[in-house]
Amino acid sequence: MSTVRDPVCGMELEASAAAETREFGGKTFYFCSASCAEVFDKEPEKYAGPQASPAEHEGHRGMAPGGHEGHAGHGGMARSEHKAHKGHDHHAHHAQMVADFRRRFWVSLGLTVPILLLSPLIQKLLGLPKALAFPGAPYLQLVLASAVYFYGGWPFLRGMWDELRKRQPGMMTLIALAISVAYVYSAAVVLGLRGQVFFWELATLIDVMLLGHWIEMRSVLGASKALEELARLMPSTAHRLVDGAVEDVPIEALRPGDRVLVKPGEKIPVDGVVVEGRTTVNESMLTGESRPVEKGVGDEVIGGAINGESAITVEVRRTGDETYLAQVIDLVRKAQEARSKTQDLANRAALWLTLIAIGGGAATLFGWLAAGQTFNFALTRMVTVMVIACPHALGLAIPLVVSVSTAIAARRGFLIRDRTAFERARGLQAVVFDKTGTLTLGQFGVSDVVALSDVPDEEVLRLAAAVESRSEHPIAAGIVAAARERGIAIPEPQDVKAIPGRGVEGRVEGKTIRVVSPSYLAEQGHDPGDPRVRELAAQGKTVVYLLVDDVPVGAIALADMIRPESREAVERLKDMGIKVLMLTGDAEDVAKWVAGELGLDDYFAEVLPHEKAEVIKKVKAQGLTVAMVGDGVNDAPALVEADVGIAIGAGTDVAIESADIILVRNDPRDIAAVIGLARATYGKMVQNLGWATGYNSFAIPMAAGAMYPLGVLLSPALGAALMALSTVIVAINARLLKG
């Protein structure tokens, strides 16, 4: 199947799956939505130029008008910015569609009021003044109903065309069929055909359906802005070194071979290699590695990572599309565009009701003609059947449940961005957790203190905390926090200074105190050889040593601390019959320790972002419906690849914008609550659809005249009452949803 590109928003899609197509300048253009097609119609020359052609567009992606690599031919933006712009543009088009349904609903509702007041049936039911029944009233009704039909009903008429072209009749086809039959027949009655008009049924049906679609689209609006958020992770400028001088330049100006200065606390601007200096780098939001990574001359660094305590000089190796972050952006974009669009329950019900409406209407017409009734009588019965076959309640059956469940979810601390994904959550069979910041706290804590001499554990922690109290390094913060939690008074240190990439030293109470890494200890010729320390290191914990006057007196083990709630979360999911797995970029020994502590079914360690998405694919290939739970940039491709992507709310904006469901609280127990609510929501959807469609099993035969031989004929008034009752029942049932 051929892949094409929407010239308006840039989304890639299969040609056969396009919502709209346009012919312009001898070419065919494909669109992901009617909204994009409408934008194209207003300015076709703007979007149909050479830059809009998929092949030519691809060929110019990495070249600016002036011929400089690293810029896109789209207003000079870097490619990652261009992708983010496309994601934002597509998000804006969907927001326009929501606004369009809202506008059409209010206009149609305003026009419906006079239509109702001019309807003889409504006048009789409400006892309205006879003055409203003036001679030209039917023609005024026709004018007003025409406006409602063509303006308010346009989305459904257009949607029917799209569904029929794809040979997938659904809700749009059912609605369009009902309103078209009602409009054409009623117009014919006004113009001379004997019968009854259905203008008020037509108008109220359009109003209810517009309201339902508005509620539904507003609930699911939130097309991903992940690409935009990913692009923001990179700094906009870099400190380039030229002949010993430092100049600030845009990162787009950097070329392989350039050297840049990265100061402490700054983001590394591009992928490269350290050529001067030694430091630690925080890559947790990019790779999932929870521990700060030591970097020295010859070590590679990733653009977007945060430099630690010392300035380093980095030689640029990769820029633009070749950078690690750009590859993650590309993975997210492709995964988003490849996501299938499954039909929802309402569409499946609508398909059957469409067939029933057409079949029932035809059978009614020919049945009454065969029974010897007049054509007008048979035609009126047919129209009544086809109008009633599209119950008002069907348009609200699912949107109301979605609206209620979304509100319940928000109160409980999770936000639903994608309704179809939330619907899939009811059938989850496996939940794959990211480790850092999800199952763990994402911050170092002291797990063990080992005395290597006669110095007690608390003294080891007290002296270490003293010199570390002047540092903002994650290890230092963990040691100081542990001392304070244990109520240890931390003495004031003197002459504190960093040992770049190795630790920190200072004087405490007249003694020289150093807290250093194992590599520093080895360089100094020390080998404690304590089996307890080796066991801690084997568990993937970070071990630092305390030296007092150059003598090792203790060791402190730190680890990414497991959340207190994680154990209960895993137990709840297992009780629901769901497998629990962990996916992390962290080291094998760390992952094994966490998996063992929590009793996970399986884990995957040292997995890079592109590999995370592949692992999710493999788990799905086992026939399992899979959810991914994460909070970092490294999780974004996997979040989008999973059947359901769930982001921790305190995580990065990238993870949040890539997800279908967002947990506002950092509590993994909410995963089980989400699944429970999804199951309850689906149950309510089935109940509402059962009522909305089941009511037809009574109303359609009555409308067709099944009871006519007994002198009972379903009047429009009774039909209206039944439709109103059905809508009220659906609304009340939706409100009874508990999560």
XYZ file of C-alpha atoms in Angstrom:
739
model
C 0.000 0.000 0.000
C 1.349 3.437 -0.924
C 2.208 5.963 1.767
C 1.312 9.603 1.146
C 1.708 12.810 3.093
C -1.037 15.250 4.066
C 0.212 18.542 2.528
C -1.399 20.619 5.292
C -0.295 18.976 8.553
C 2.427 16.690 7.193
C 0.989 13.453 8.608
C 1.972 10.280 6.737
C -0.872 7.859 5.992
C -1.902 5.094 3.653
C -3.565 6.453 0.512
C -6.513 4.105 1.010
C -7.030 5.439 4.555
C -7.246 9.114 3.569
C -10.343 10.903 4.872
C -10.454 13.281 1.883
C -8.734 13.711 -1.486
C -8.410 16.709 -3.800
C -7.319 17.110 -7.416
C -5.226 20.200 -8.096
C -2.664 21.051 -10.751
C -2.845 17.582 -12.228
C -2.008 15.926 -8.902
C -4.017 14.069 -6.256
C -3.595 15.234 -2.655
C -4.565 13.112 0.338
C -5.761 14.392 3.735
C -5.940 12.832 7.199
C -9.151 14.715 8.038
C -11.852 16.869 6.507
C -10.457 19.804 8.476
C -7.115 19.598 6.673
C -8.934 19.328 3.350
C -10.902 22.499 4.136
C -7.686 24.361 4.929
C -6.274 23.185 1.591
C -9.396 24.357 -0.252
C -8.907 27.910 0.999
C -5.310 28.224 -0.249
C -4.513 25.302 -2.571
C -1.551 27.075 -4.179
C 0.125 27.399 -0.784
C -0.010 23.668 -0.069
C 0.212 22.256 -3.604
C 3.612 23.775 -4.386
C 6.810 21.726 -4.806
C 7.339 21.604 -1.048
C 4.027 19.770 -0.624
C 4.893 16.923 -2.951
C 5.877 13.940 -0.808
C 8.884 12.950 -2.902
C 10.207 16.479 -3.347
C 9.428 17.359 0.257
C 11.500 14.426 1.461
C 14.344 15.446 -0.796
C 14.548 18.937 0.654
C 14.025 18.137 4.325
C 17.578 18.649 5.405
C 18.384 21.677 3.214
C 17.511 25.295 3.858
C 16.804 27.649 0.944
C 20.353 28.878 1.204
C 21.722 25.362 1.019
C 22.854 24.968 4.642
C 22.548 21.496 6.057
C 20.742 21.020 9.327
C 17.908 23.350 8.344
C 14.578 22.395 6.844
C 13.184 24.019 3.769
C 10.227 25.114 5.871
C 11.000 28.641 6.932
C 14.545 27.791 8.018
C 13.471 25.587 10.930
C 15.626 22.700 12.054
C 14.065 19.367 11.166
C 13.150 18.519 14.737
C 11.453 21.918 15.034
C 9.688 21.305 11.733
C 8.339 17.998 13.014
C 7.184 19.657 16.184
C 5.527 22.358 14.107
C 3.668 19.728 12.110
C 2.440 18.052 15.279
C 1.270 21.400 16.621
C -0.410 22.219 13.277
C -2.293 18.916 13.292
C -3.345 19.481 16.916
C -4.687 22.914 15.895
C -6.774 21.398 13.096
C -8.442 18.962 15.493
C -9.158 21.826 17.876
C -10.793 23.635 14.949
C -13.013 20.612 14.368
C -14.202 20.712 17.990
C -14.931 24.423 17.637
C -16.792 23.722 14.398
C -19.129 21.181 16.049
C -19.729 23.584 18.925
C -20.584 26.438 16.575
C -22.895 24.304 14.402
C -24.689 23.014 17.519
C -25.519 26.474 18.902
C -26.620 27.846 15.521
C -28.786 24.788 14.847
C -30.272 24.920 18.350
C -31.218 28.558 17.809
C -32.965 27.680 14.537
C -34.703 24.690 16.138
C -36.692 26.847 18.582
C -38.861 28.538 15.903
C -39.179 25.212 14.052
C -40.663 23.659 17.192
C -42.968 26.635 17.773
C -44.246 26.410 14.172
C -44.889 22.655 14.361
C -48.642 21.845 14.641
C -47.897 18.821 16.811
C -45.817 20.839 19.293
C -48.405 23.646 19.273
C -51.098 21.115 20.169
C -49.025 19.434 22.880
C -48.044 22.742 24.507
C -51.328 24.565 23.886
C -49.616 27.409 22.017
C -51.598 30.351 20.509
C -53.311 29.729 17.191
C -51.562 32.820 15.848
C -48.492 30.657 15.269
C -50.450 28.560 12.740
C -50.477 31.247 10.021
C -50.742 30.258 6.305
C -47.051 30.690 5.489
C -45.838 28.740 8.519
C -44.996 25.523 6.589
C -42.841 27.482 4.126
C -41.031 29.300 6.951
C -40.453 25.918 8.591
C -39.008 24.652 5.308
C -36.586 27.598 5.126
C -35.466 27.163 8.745
C -35.230 23.365 8.421
C -33.185 23.766 5.238
C -30.697 25.898 7.131
C -30.467 23.303 9.922
C -30.194 20.431 7.432
C -27.478 21.928 5.238
C -25.506 23.743 7.954
C -25.999 21.602 11.044
C -26.229 18.359 9.101
C -23.238 19.031 6.853
C -20.679 17.112 9.005
C -22.906 14.036 8.861
C -23.559 14.323 5.130
C -19.841 14.709 4.500
C -19.104 11.875 6.924
C -21.571 9.584 5.118
C -19.743 10.219 1.845
C -16.419 9.354 3.477
C -17.797 6.180 5.078
C -19.464 4.963 1.913
C -16.358 5.665 -0.137
C -14.393 3.457 2.268
C -17.247 0.913 2.304
C -17.479 1.266 6.084
C -20.957 2.674 6.835
C -21.277 3.720 10.467
C -22.747 6.420 12.658
C -22.398 9.190 10.050
C -24.223 7.137 7.439
C -27.075 6.328 9.830
C -27.529 9.964 10.883
C -27.265 11.302 7.323
C -29.768 8.728 6.078
C -32.303 9.606 8.771
C -32.073 13.388 8.374
C -32.046 13.200 4.574
C -35.168 11.024 4.426
C -36.933 13.303 6.936
C -35.900 16.475 5.081
C -36.708 15.350 1.535
C -40.050 13.830 2.534
C -41.072 16.849 4.658
C -40.081 19.277 1.901
C -42.159 17.259 -0.544
C -45.157 17.450 1.831
C -44.829 21.245 2.099
C -44.665 21.467 -1.693
C -47.822 19.422 -2.244
C -47.363 15.761 -1.324
C -49.991 14.428 1.089
C -48.518 13.421 4.421
C -46.943 14.745 7.636
C -43.846 16.887 8.019
C -40.892 15.722 10.165
C -39.082 19.062 10.430
C -39.032 19.136 14.217
C -37.762 15.558 14.383
C -35.116 16.470 11.806
C -33.944 19.541 13.745
C -33.858 17.880 17.169
C -32.056 14.845 15.774
C -29.349 17.065 14.265
C -29.068 19.043 17.517
C -28.635 15.930 19.641
C -26.117 14.378 17.260
C -24.080 17.584 17.056
C -24.095 17.776 20.850
C -22.982 14.160 21.138
C -20.123 14.614 18.675
C -19.072 17.866 20.344
C -18.943 16.163 23.774
C -17.109 13.188 22.313
C -14.505 15.172 20.396
C -13.895 17.511 23.301
C -13.304 14.474 25.517
C -10.770 12.925 23.176
C -9.106 16.145 21.999
C -5.453 16.167 22.864
C -3.683 15.124 19.701
C -0.100 14.667 20.750
C 2.314 17.580 21.072
C 5.159 15.209 21.885
C 7.275 16.268 18.921
C 7.113 19.888 19.974
C 8.033 18.976 23.545
C 10.919 16.787 22.387
C 12.388 19.601 20.325
C 12.295 21.870 23.383
C 14.639 19.544 25.283
C 17.566 20.764 23.233
C 19.107 24.104 24.204
C 18.758 26.791 21.565
C 22.350 28.004 21.794
C 25.821 26.601 22.442
C 29.165 28.031 23.586
C 31.371 27.372 20.541
C 35.139 27.611 20.988
C 36.931 29.433 18.169
C 40.685 30.125 18.500
C 40.436 30.042 22.273
C 37.499 32.461 22.389
C 33.929 31.539 23.331
C 31.020 32.614 21.137
C 27.344 31.834 21.643
C 25.794 30.437 18.460
C 22.476 28.713 17.574
C 22.845 24.923 17.734
C 21.841 24.810 14.053
C 25.154 26.518 13.265
C 27.228 23.703 14.792
C 29.039 21.289 12.489
C 30.850 18.014 13.155
C 34.332 18.831 14.374
C 33.319 22.019 16.201
C 34.160 22.238 19.877
C 31.725 23.549 22.475
C 32.097 24.436 26.137
C 29.451 22.973 28.454
C 29.296 24.620 31.859
C 28.123 22.915 35.082
C 24.348 22.462 35.164
C 23.886 23.177 31.453
C 22.357 20.866 28.860
C 24.767 19.323 26.388
C 23.765 20.862 23.029
C 24.623 18.011 20.617
C 25.942 14.471 20.468
C 29.708 14.438 20.792
C 32.780 13.250 22.635
C 34.542 14.795 25.634
C 37.951 16.170 24.669
C 38.737 18.055 27.873
C 37.586 17.810 31.498
C 35.904 15.227 33.679
C 32.393 15.348 35.102
C 29.257 13.351 35.746
C 26.279 13.592 33.401
C 22.591 13.074 34.179
C 21.102 11.100 31.275
C 18.098 9.703 33.169
C 15.456 11.526 31.128
C 17.063 10.337 27.885
C 18.331 6.807 28.491
C 16.649 5.799 31.757
C 20.008 5.372 33.491
C 19.217 6.398 37.056
C 22.795 6.899 38.175
C 24.885 9.910 37.119
C 27.367 8.679 34.538
C 31.027 9.573 34.817
C 32.406 11.183 31.666
C 36.034 11.878 30.862
C 38.210 12.431 27.806
C 37.134 10.086 25.009
C 33.657 9.367 26.407
C 30.557 10.037 24.300
C 27.832 12.384 25.519
C 24.245 12.779 24.323
C 22.588 16.050 23.353
C 19.931 17.007 25.907
C 21.718 15.368 28.869
C 22.572 17.622 31.833
C 26.178 18.287 32.749
C 27.135 17.834 36.401
C 29.688 19.568 38.569
C 32.517 20.455 36.157
C 32.896 22.266 32.851
C 33.814 20.070 29.883
C 34.773 20.633 26.268
C 32.864 18.511 23.773
C 33.731 17.896 20.147
C 30.611 17.758 17.973
C 30.097 14.388 16.265
C 26.433 14.401 15.195
C 24.014 17.226 14.419
C 20.485 17.616 13.067
C 18.797 14.383 11.984
C 21.698 12.217 13.143
C 21.454 13.069 16.837
C 20.095 10.628 19.375
C 17.182 12.924 20.256
C 16.267 13.427 16.592
C 16.040 9.668 16.200
C 13.699 9.480 19.209
C 11.578 12.246 17.649
C 11.370 10.253 14.425
C 10.345 7.097 16.295
C 7.547 8.927 18.116
C 6.292 10.554 14.908
C 6.190 7.273 12.987
C 4.523 5.389 15.837
C 1.845 8.081 16.203
C 1.082 8.085 12.490
C 0.940 4.289 12.302
C -1.561 3.934 15.152
C -4.681 2.231 13.887
C -8.095 3.873 14.187
C -10.434 1.184 15.483
C -14.159 1.665 15.100
C -15.908 2.257 18.390
C -18.992 0.530 19.741
C -21.372 3.217 18.509
C -20.149 2.849 14.932
C -20.611 -0.893 15.032
C -24.134 -0.451 16.374
C -24.784 2.234 13.760
C -23.796 -0.128 10.940
C -26.472 -2.601 11.991
C -29.054 0.134 12.490
C -28.287 1.507 9.018
C -28.990 -1.897 7.503
C -32.146 -2.217 9.635
C -33.321 1.280 8.631
C -32.858 0.631 4.915
C -34.186 -2.905 5.014
C -37.049 -2.065 7.379
C -38.013 1.041 5.429
C -38.083 -0.805 2.114
C -40.006 -3.722 3.605
C -42.549 -1.317 5.138
C -43.093 0.549 1.866
C -43.540 -2.527 -0.303
C -45.426 -4.425 2.400
C -48.146 -1.768 2.703
C -48.349 -1.318 -1.054
C -48.782 -5.074 -1.419
C -51.478 -4.924 1.283
C -53.432 -2.459 -0.871
C -52.699 0.780 1.043
C -52.175 4.054 -0.766
C -48.678 5.156 -1.731
C -48.869 8.165 0.640
C -49.735 5.910 3.599
C -46.960 3.439 2.744
C -44.450 6.276 2.203
C -45.319 7.911 5.543
C -44.822 4.607 7.357
C -41.489 4.075 5.584
C -40.238 7.545 6.518
C -41.366 7.073 10.132
C -39.424 3.794 10.319
C -36.237 5.292 8.870
C -36.347 8.335 11.159
C -37.042 6.307 14.309
C -34.321 3.796 13.346
C -31.817 6.511 14.275
C -32.639 7.039 17.970
C -31.539 10.260 19.599
C -30.128 8.209 22.466
C -27.578 6.530 20.204
C -25.854 9.853 19.657
C -25.443 10.307 23.420
C -25.084 6.691 24.552
C -21.281 6.689 24.482
C -20.360 10.421 24.661
C -22.269 10.825 27.936
C -20.551 7.813 29.498
C -17.197 9.112 28.284
C -17.917 12.545 29.742
C -18.907 11.092 33.123
C -15.965 8.674 33.269
C -13.570 11.457 32.300
C -14.861 13.560 35.193
C -14.573 10.617 37.609
C -11.053 9.947 36.382
C -10.049 13.595 36.832
C -11.316 13.584 40.412
C -9.288 10.469 41.092
C -6.107 11.914 39.621
C -5.853 10.570 36.076
C -6.651 12.331 32.829
C -7.916 10.550 29.715
C -6.509 11.893 26.448
C -7.528 9.114 24.044
C -10.948 7.514 24.494
C -10.320 4.514 22.237
C -7.136 3.699 24.153
C -9.021 4.068 27.435
C -11.641 1.679 26.056
C -8.850 -0.801 25.227
C -7.580 -0.570 28.829
C -10.434 -2.803 29.985
C -8.822 -5.748 28.192
C -5.211 -5.208 29.257
C -3.272 -8.423 29.761
C 0.177 -7.005 30.467
C 1.466 -3.767 31.997
C 5.052 -2.795 31.257
C 6.499 -0.277 33.714
C 9.446 2.007 33.216
C 11.674 1.776 36.295
C 13.216 5.160 37.009
C 10.656 7.596 38.393
C 7.791 5.150 37.967
C 8.353 2.058 40.085
C 11.226 3.858 41.794
C 11.516 7.406 43.100
C 14.099 8.398 40.514
C 16.430 9.682 43.207
C 19.264 8.196 45.203
C 18.769 7.068 48.752
C 21.097 5.314 51.137
C 20.233 1.624 51.319
C 23.247 0.317 53.260
C 26.124 1.597 55.406
C 29.077 -0.760 55.840
C 31.741 -0.104 58.504
C 35.221 -1.118 57.324
C 36.861 -0.338 60.678
C 35.812 0.285 64.258
C 34.038 3.506 63.178
C 30.278 2.956 63.736
C 27.748 3.198 60.898
C 26.251 6.477 62.126
C 29.696 8.063 62.332
C 30.420 6.990 58.748
C 27.204 8.646 57.622
C 27.823 11.767 59.755
C 31.297 12.446 58.344
C 30.230 11.692 54.768
C 27.206 13.978 55.051
C 29.417 16.795 56.347
C 31.544 17.111 53.200
C 28.639 16.210 50.887
C 26.474 18.978 52.395
C 28.270 21.481 50.142
C 27.473 19.549 46.961
C 24.324 19.354 44.824
C 25.313 16.030 43.278
C 22.519 13.377 43.486
C 24.772 11.079 45.539
C 25.542 13.921 47.929
C 21.861 14.780 48.274
C 21.057 11.142 49.069
C 23.707 10.906 51.793
C 22.705 14.207 53.416
C 19.012 13.261 53.311
C 19.752 9.894 54.942
C 21.678 11.551 57.763
C 18.870 13.998 58.424
C 16.226 11.241 58.351
C 18.174 9.433 61.085
C 18.428 12.589 63.189
C 22.211 12.871 62.832
C 23.671 16.315 63.495
C 25.809 17.279 60.495
C 29.010 19.167 61.431
C 30.279 22.209 59.510
C 33.040 21.291 56.989
C 35.964 23.435 55.815
C 37.928 23.647 52.577
C 35.434 21.547 50.649
C 36.302 20.963 46.993
C 35.335 18.523 44.252
C 37.567 15.752 42.975
C 36.311 15.959 39.333
C 34.538 12.778 38.346
C 35.760 11.006 41.481
C 34.130 12.548 44.554
C 34.565 15.332 47.102
C 36.989 16.203 49.912
C 37.171 18.598 52.856
C 38.148 18.956 56.491
C 35.824 18.022 59.364
C 36.829 18.456 62.994
C 40.480 18.670 61.999
C 40.461 15.519 59.861
C 40.738 15.181 56.092
C 37.538 13.560 54.877
C 37.012 12.199 51.375
C 33.913 10.559 49.880
C 35.113 8.892 46.689
C 34.214 6.391 43.985
C 35.694 2.854 43.810
C 37.858 3.960 40.865
C 39.514 6.647 43.015
C 40.118 4.076 45.724
C 41.773 1.763 43.202
C 43.936 4.591 41.875
C 45.193 5.190 45.420
C 46.126 1.520 45.817
C 43.404 0.657 48.325
C 41.481 -2.624 48.076
C 39.087 -3.153 50.990
C 37.973 -6.468 49.491
C 34.971 -6.630 51.790
C 32.477 -9.275 50.532
C 29.557 -7.198 51.833
C 30.549 -4.311 49.566
C 31.019 -6.614 46.583
C 27.496 -8.010 47.136
C 26.016 -4.509 47.194
C 27.822 -3.619 43.975
C 26.542 -6.850 42.406
C 22.992 -5.688 43.148
C 23.626 -2.651 40.961
C 23.873 -0.234 43.847
C 26.234 2.732 43.715
C 28.969 2.391 46.324
C 31.111 5.254 47.623
C 33.868 5.036 50.221
C 34.607 7.249 53.207
C 38.297 7.988 53.740
C 39.468 9.580 56.993
C 43.033 10.847 56.632
C 43.421 8.610 53.547
C 42.260 5.465 55.392
C 39.042 3.720 54.188
C 36.749 3.477 57.226
C 33.370 2.804 55.657
C 31.299 2.312 52.522
C 27.878 3.705 51.677
C 25.600 2.018 49.145
C 22.990 4.076 47.342
C 20.209 2.996 45.010
C 17.258 4.399 43.147
C 14.736 3.846 45.936
C 11.631 1.756 45.212
C 8.366 3.606 45.732
C 6.478 2.427 48.822
C 3.320 2.091 46.667
C 4.945 -0.070 43.978
C 4.574 -3.386 45.802
C 0.848 -2.878 46.335
C 0.433 -1.748 42.723
C 2.057 -4.943 41.439
C -0.085 -7.100 43.749
C -3.318 -5.414 42.606
C -2.497 -5.910 38.944
C -1.614 -9.557 39.477
C -4.910 -10.055 41.333
C -6.646 -8.732 38.196
C -4.905 -11.427 36.142
C -2.482 -9.003 34.497
C 1.201 -9.705 33.895
C 3.579 -7.072 35.296
C 6.862 -6.399 33.510
C 9.574 -3.757 33.721
C 11.419 -2.055 30.871
C 14.438 0.097 31.678
C 17.562 1.603 30.228
C 19.268 0.954 33.555
C 21.909 -1.706 34.165
C 21.086 -5.414 34.309
C 22.058 -5.792 37.958
C 19.918 -2.814 39.005
C 16.902 -4.097 37.055
C 17.303 -7.594 38.489
C 17.369 -6.243 42.042
C 14.225 -4.113 41.538
C 12.357 -6.953 39.780
C 13.223 -9.327 42.606
C 12.132 -6.867 45.283
C 8.744 -6.308 43.612
C 8.085 -9.854 42.383
C 7.704 -8.862 38.723
C 6.875 -11.466 36.064
C 9.773 -10.356 33.860
C 12.072 -7.434 33.121
C 14.126 -5.986 30.271
C 17.313 -4.082 31.143
C 19.808 -1.843 29.314
C 17.201 -1.111 26.653
C 17.637 1.978 24.481
C 14.572 4.001 23.340
C 14.305 2.453 19.887
C 14.709 -0.964 21.481
C 11.963 -0.161 24.008
C 9.459 0.264 21.194
C 10.671 -3.025 19.693
C 10.234 -4.835 23.026
C 6.652 -3.547 23.248
C 6.055 -4.858 19.732
C 7.386 -8.280 20.739
C 5.161 -8.418 23.832
C 2.172 -7.451 21.668
C 3.170 -10.114 19.151
C 2.504 -12.704 21.865
C -1.166 -11.817 21.520
C -1.241 -9.645 24.629
C -2.939 -6.269 24.979
C -0.178 -4.144 26.470
C 0.029 -0.924 28.475
C 3.279 1.007 28.887
C 3.790 3.202 31.959
C 6.624 5.740 31.906
C 7.779 9.259 32.580
C 10.905 9.971 30.532
C 11.915 10.935 26.997
C 13.284 7.423 26.618
C 9.762 6.069 27.199
C 8.021 8.183 24.537
C 8.324 5.743 21.575
C 7.209 2.827 23.759
C 4.275 4.830 25.174
C 2.999 5.462 21.663
C 3.715 1.914 20.468
C 1.748 0.293 23.311
C -1.986 -0.375 23.053
C -2.374 2.012 25.992
C 0.275 4.581 26.933
C 0.162 5.811 30.541
C 2.381 8.666 31.746
C 3.304 9.637 35.270
C 2.129 13.231 35.634
C 5.295 14.470 37.307
C 7.378 13.127 34.419
C 8.528 15.006 31.348
C 6.134 16.858 29.075
C 7.300 14.551 26.289
C 6.066 11.436 28.078
C 2.808 13.151 29.004
C 2.151 14.309 25.434
C 2.938 10.819 24.068
C 0.505 9.089 26.410
C -3.184 8.181 26.197
C -3.768 8.446 29.957
C -1.920 10.687 32.421
C -1.523 9.939 36.127
C -1.480 13.256 37.964
C -0.086 11.588 41.070
C 3.138 9.596 41.114
C 1.279 6.557 42.386
C 1.547 3.318 40.367
C -1.503 1.962 42.226
C -3.580 4.234 40.002
C -2.880 1.865 37.086
C -5.223 -0.728 38.602
C -7.771 2.024 39.277
C -7.606 3.132 35.627
C -8.239 -0.418 34.420
C -11.138 -0.821 36.871
C -12.739 2.401 35.651
C -12.223 1.361 32.022
C -14.059 -1.899 32.676
C -16.926 -0.106 34.454
C -17.106 2.480 31.651
C -17.295 -0.193 28.975
C -20.077 -1.907 30.897
C -22.082 1.332 30.922
C -21.449 1.806 27.208
C -22.838 -1.654 26.488
C -25.865 -0.987 28.713
C -26.616 2.331 27.017
C -26.183 0.944 23.533
C -28.352 -2.012 24.516
C -31.124 0.355 25.521
C -30.648 2.778 22.611
C -30.755 -0.011 20.054
C -33.107 -2.330 21.970
C -35.753 0.351 22.039
C -35.782 0.056 18.244
C -36.950 -3.546 18.447
C -40.202 -2.112 19.808
C -40.386 1.259 18.055
C -39.547 0.167 14.503
C -42.264 -2.510 14.198
C -44.745 -0.054 15.726
C -43.657 2.681 13.304
C -44.007 0.224 10.424
C -47.624 -0.393 11.450
C -47.344 -3.879 12.946
C -50.273 -3.088 15.281
C -52.342 -1.324 12.606
C -54.703 -4.297 12.105
C -55.633 -3.885 15.785
C -56.269 -0.192 15.270
C -52.996 0.879 16.899
C -50.652 3.101 14.888
C -47.553 4.775 16.293
C -48.160 8.485 15.949
C -45.306 11.000 15.571
C -46.168 12.286 19.069
C -45.761 8.840 20.632
C -42.594 8.281 18.611
C -41.240 11.573 19.944
C -42.104 10.547 23.500
C -40.327 7.225 23.062
C -37.209 8.940 21.699
C -37.221 11.431 24.570
C -37.663 8.623 27.111
C -34.799 6.682 25.554
C -32.520 9.733 25.764
C -33.430 10.391 29.415
C -32.792 6.766 30.392
C -29.403 6.800 28.676
C -28.454 10.056 30.426
C -29.504 8.763 33.870
C -27.695 5.460 33.348
C -24.507 7.279 32.388
C -24.699 9.319 35.601
C -24.894 6.094 37.629
C -21.381 5.132 36.533
C -19.099 4.354 39.458
C -15.359 3.921 39.091
